Tab-separated table of C-alpha atoms in Angstrom:
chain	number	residue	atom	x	y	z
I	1	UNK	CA	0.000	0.000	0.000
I	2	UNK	CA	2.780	2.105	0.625
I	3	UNK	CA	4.565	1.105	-2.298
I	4	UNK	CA	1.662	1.805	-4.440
I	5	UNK	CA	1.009	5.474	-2.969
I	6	UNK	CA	4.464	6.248	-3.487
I	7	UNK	CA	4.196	5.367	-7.128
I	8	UNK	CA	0.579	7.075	-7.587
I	9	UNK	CA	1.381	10.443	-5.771
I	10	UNK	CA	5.649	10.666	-5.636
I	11	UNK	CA	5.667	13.049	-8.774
I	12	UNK	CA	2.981	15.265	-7.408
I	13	UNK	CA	4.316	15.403	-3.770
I	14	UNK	CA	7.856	16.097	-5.174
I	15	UNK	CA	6.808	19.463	-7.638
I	16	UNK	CA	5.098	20.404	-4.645
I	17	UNK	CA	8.708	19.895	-2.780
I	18	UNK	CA	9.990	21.511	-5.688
I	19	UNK	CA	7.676	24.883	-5.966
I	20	UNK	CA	9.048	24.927	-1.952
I	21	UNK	CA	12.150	24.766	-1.834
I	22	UNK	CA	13.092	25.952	-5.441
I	23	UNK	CA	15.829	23.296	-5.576
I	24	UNK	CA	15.263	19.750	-7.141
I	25	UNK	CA	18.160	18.334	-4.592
I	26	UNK	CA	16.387	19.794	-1.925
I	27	UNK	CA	13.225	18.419	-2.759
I	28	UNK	CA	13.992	15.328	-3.097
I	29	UNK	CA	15.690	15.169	-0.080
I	30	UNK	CA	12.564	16.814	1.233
I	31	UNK	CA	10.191	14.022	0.473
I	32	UNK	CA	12.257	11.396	1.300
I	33	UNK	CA	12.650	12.825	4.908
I	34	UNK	CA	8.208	13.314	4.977
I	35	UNK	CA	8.127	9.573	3.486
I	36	UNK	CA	10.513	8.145	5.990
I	37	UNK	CA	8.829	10.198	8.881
I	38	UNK	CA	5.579	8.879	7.893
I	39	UNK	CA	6.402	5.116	7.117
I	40	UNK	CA	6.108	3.817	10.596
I	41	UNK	CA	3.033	5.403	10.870
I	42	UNK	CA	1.107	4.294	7.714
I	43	UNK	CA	-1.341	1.763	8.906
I	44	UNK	CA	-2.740	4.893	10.758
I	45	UNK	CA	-1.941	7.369	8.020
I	46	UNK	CA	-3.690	5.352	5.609
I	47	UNK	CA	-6.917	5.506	7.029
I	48	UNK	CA	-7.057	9.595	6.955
I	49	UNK	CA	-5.779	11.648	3.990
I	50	UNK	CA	-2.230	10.586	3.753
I	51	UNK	CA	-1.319	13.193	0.513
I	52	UNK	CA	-2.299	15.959	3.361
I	53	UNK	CA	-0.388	14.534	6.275
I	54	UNK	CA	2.896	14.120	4.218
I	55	UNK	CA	2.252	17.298	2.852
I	56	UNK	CA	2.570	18.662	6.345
I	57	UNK	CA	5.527	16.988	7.397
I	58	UNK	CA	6.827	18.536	4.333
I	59	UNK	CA	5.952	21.664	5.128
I	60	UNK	CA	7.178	21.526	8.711
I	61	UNK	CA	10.493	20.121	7.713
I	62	UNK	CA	11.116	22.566	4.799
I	63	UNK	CA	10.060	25.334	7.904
I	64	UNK	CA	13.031	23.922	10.070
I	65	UNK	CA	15.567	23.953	7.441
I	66	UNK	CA	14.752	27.020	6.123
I	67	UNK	CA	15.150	28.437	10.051
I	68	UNK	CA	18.593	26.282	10.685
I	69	UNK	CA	20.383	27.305	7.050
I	70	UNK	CA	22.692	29.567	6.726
I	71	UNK	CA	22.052	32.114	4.002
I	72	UNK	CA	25.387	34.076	3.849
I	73	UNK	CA	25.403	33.378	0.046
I	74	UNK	CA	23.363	35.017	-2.282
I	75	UNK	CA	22.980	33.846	-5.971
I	76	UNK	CA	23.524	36.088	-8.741
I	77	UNK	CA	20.431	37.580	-10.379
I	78	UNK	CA	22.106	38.118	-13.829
I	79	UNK	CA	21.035	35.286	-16.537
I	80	UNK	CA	23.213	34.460	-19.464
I	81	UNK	CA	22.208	36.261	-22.672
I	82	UNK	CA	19.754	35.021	-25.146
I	83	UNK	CA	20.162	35.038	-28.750
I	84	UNK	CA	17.242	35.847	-29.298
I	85	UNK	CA	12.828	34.925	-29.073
I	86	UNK	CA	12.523	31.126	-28.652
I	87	UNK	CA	9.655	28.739	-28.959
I	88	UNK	CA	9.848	27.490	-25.832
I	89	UNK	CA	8.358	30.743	-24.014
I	90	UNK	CA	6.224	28.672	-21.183
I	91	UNK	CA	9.460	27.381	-19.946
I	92	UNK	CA	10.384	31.088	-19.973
I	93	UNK	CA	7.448	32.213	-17.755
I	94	UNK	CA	7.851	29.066	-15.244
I	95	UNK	CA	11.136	29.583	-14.720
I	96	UNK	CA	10.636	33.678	-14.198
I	97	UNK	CA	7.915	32.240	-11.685
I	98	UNK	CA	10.248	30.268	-9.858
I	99	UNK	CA	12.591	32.880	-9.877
I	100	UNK	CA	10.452	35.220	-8.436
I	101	UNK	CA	9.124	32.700	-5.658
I	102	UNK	CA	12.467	32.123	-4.482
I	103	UNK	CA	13.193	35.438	-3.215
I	104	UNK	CA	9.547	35.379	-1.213
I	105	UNK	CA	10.583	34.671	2.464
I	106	UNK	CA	9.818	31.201	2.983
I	107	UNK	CA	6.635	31.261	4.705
I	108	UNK	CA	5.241	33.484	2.249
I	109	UNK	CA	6.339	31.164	-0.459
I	110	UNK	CA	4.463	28.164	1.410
I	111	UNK	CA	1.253	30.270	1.360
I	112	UNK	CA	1.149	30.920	-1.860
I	113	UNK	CA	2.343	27.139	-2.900
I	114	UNK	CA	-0.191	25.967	-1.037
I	115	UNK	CA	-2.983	28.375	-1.742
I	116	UNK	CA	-2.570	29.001	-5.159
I	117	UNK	CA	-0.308	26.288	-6.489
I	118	UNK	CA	-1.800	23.246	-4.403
I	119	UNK	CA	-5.582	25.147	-4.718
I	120	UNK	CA	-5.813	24.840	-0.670
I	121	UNK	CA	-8.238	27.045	0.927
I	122	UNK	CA	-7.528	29.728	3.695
I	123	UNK	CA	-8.374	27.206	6.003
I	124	UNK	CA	-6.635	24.366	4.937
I	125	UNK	CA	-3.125	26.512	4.747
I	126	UNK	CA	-3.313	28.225	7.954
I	127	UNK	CA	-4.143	24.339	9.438
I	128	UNK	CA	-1.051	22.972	7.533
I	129	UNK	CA	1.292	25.801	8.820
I	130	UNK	CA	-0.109	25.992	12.002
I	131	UNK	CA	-1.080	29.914	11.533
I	132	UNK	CA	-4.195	31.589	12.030
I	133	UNK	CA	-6.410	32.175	8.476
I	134	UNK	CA	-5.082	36.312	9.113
I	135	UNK	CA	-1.787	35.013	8.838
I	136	UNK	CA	-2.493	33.301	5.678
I	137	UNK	CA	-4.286	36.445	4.417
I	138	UNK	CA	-1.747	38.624	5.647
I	139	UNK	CA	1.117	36.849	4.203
I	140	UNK	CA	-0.700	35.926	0.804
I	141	UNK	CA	-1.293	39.576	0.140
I	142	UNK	CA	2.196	40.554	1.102
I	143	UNK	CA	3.570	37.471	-1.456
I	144	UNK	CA	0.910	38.888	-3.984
I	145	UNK	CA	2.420	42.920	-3.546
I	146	UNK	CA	6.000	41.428	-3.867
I	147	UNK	CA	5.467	39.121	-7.000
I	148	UNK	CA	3.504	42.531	-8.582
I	149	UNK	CA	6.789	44.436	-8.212
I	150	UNK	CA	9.193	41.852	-10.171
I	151	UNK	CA	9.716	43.313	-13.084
I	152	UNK	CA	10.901	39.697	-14.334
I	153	UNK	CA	7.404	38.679	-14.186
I	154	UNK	CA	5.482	41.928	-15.849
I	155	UNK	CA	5.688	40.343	-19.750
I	156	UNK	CA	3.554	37.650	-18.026
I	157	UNK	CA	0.604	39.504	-15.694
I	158	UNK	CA	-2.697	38.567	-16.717
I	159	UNK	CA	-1.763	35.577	-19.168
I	160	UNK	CA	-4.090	32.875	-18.537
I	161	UNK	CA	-2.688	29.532	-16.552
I	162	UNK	CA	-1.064	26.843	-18.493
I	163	UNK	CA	-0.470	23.686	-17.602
I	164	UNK	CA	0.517	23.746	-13.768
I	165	UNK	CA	1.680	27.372	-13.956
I	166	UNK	CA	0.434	29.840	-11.321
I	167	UNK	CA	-0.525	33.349	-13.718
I	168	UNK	CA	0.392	36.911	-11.842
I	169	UNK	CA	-1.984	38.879	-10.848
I	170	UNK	CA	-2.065	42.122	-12.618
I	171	UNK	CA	-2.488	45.509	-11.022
I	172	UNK	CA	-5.110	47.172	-9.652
């Protein structure tokens, strides 16, 4: 049964990972911590919503490494530069995405993962962080003002979503 979840949901649970930490490395390490966490617990897991609970060992893992890490390097913002227009544009915007949800602070990054990415509601979030629903709010509008003011993402506000891609809000 285990086995079988793994196979069904592993994908899914690491882009989630992924859209966290910003790091494929990281997220797989990430899931394999949440799956070996939950393993001697799945007969009980199992029986609930196991997707969500992993999800929120996830989430509280990613929340103490993020806290522990050291962050005295800074990666470089400049990209190489491009000959010129491509076809493969999409990869363009989800990479400007990711870009631009890396340098959310982490919490506000899990909010809007989770509540726009993952399609939780308010309520769901704030129980998976273990916030109130005015923290979710609160730091979802904050994540939302930030993303507005990346001029990396402006060619893309108010394209419609494609294919597991989160769209930017335009302005007011």
């Amino acid at each position: 049964m285990f086995e079988e979840f793994i196979a069904g949901r592993g994908q899914a649970l690491q882009r989630f990972g992924y859209a966290l930490t910003g790091d494929w490395a990281l997220a797989e390490d990430l899931l394999q911590t949440a799956l070996a966490r939950a393993y001697p617990r799945w007969s009980r897991i199992r029986r609930e919503d196991p997707e969500a609970y992993i999800r929120k060992i996830m989430v509280n893992t990613w929340s103490t490494w993020w806290r522990r890490r050291w962050r005295g390097e800074v990666p470089s913002d400049r990209l190489p530069e491009s000959v010129g227009p491509d076809g493969y544009s999409s990869v363009d915007s989800r990479q400007a995405l990711r870009a631009a949800l890396a340098k959310l602070p982490p919490r506000q990054r899990a909010v809007v993962v989770l509540r726009y990415h993952q399609d939780l509601s308010e309520a769901q979030v704030a129980e998976l962080l273990g916030v109130t629903v005015g923290t979710v709010k609160s730091q979802a509008a904050k994540a939302l003002a930030a993303l507005r003011e990346q001029t990396a993402l402006s060619p893309y506000r108010n394209q419609p979503m494609t294919n597991g891609t989160m769209a930017v809000a335009g302005g007011e």
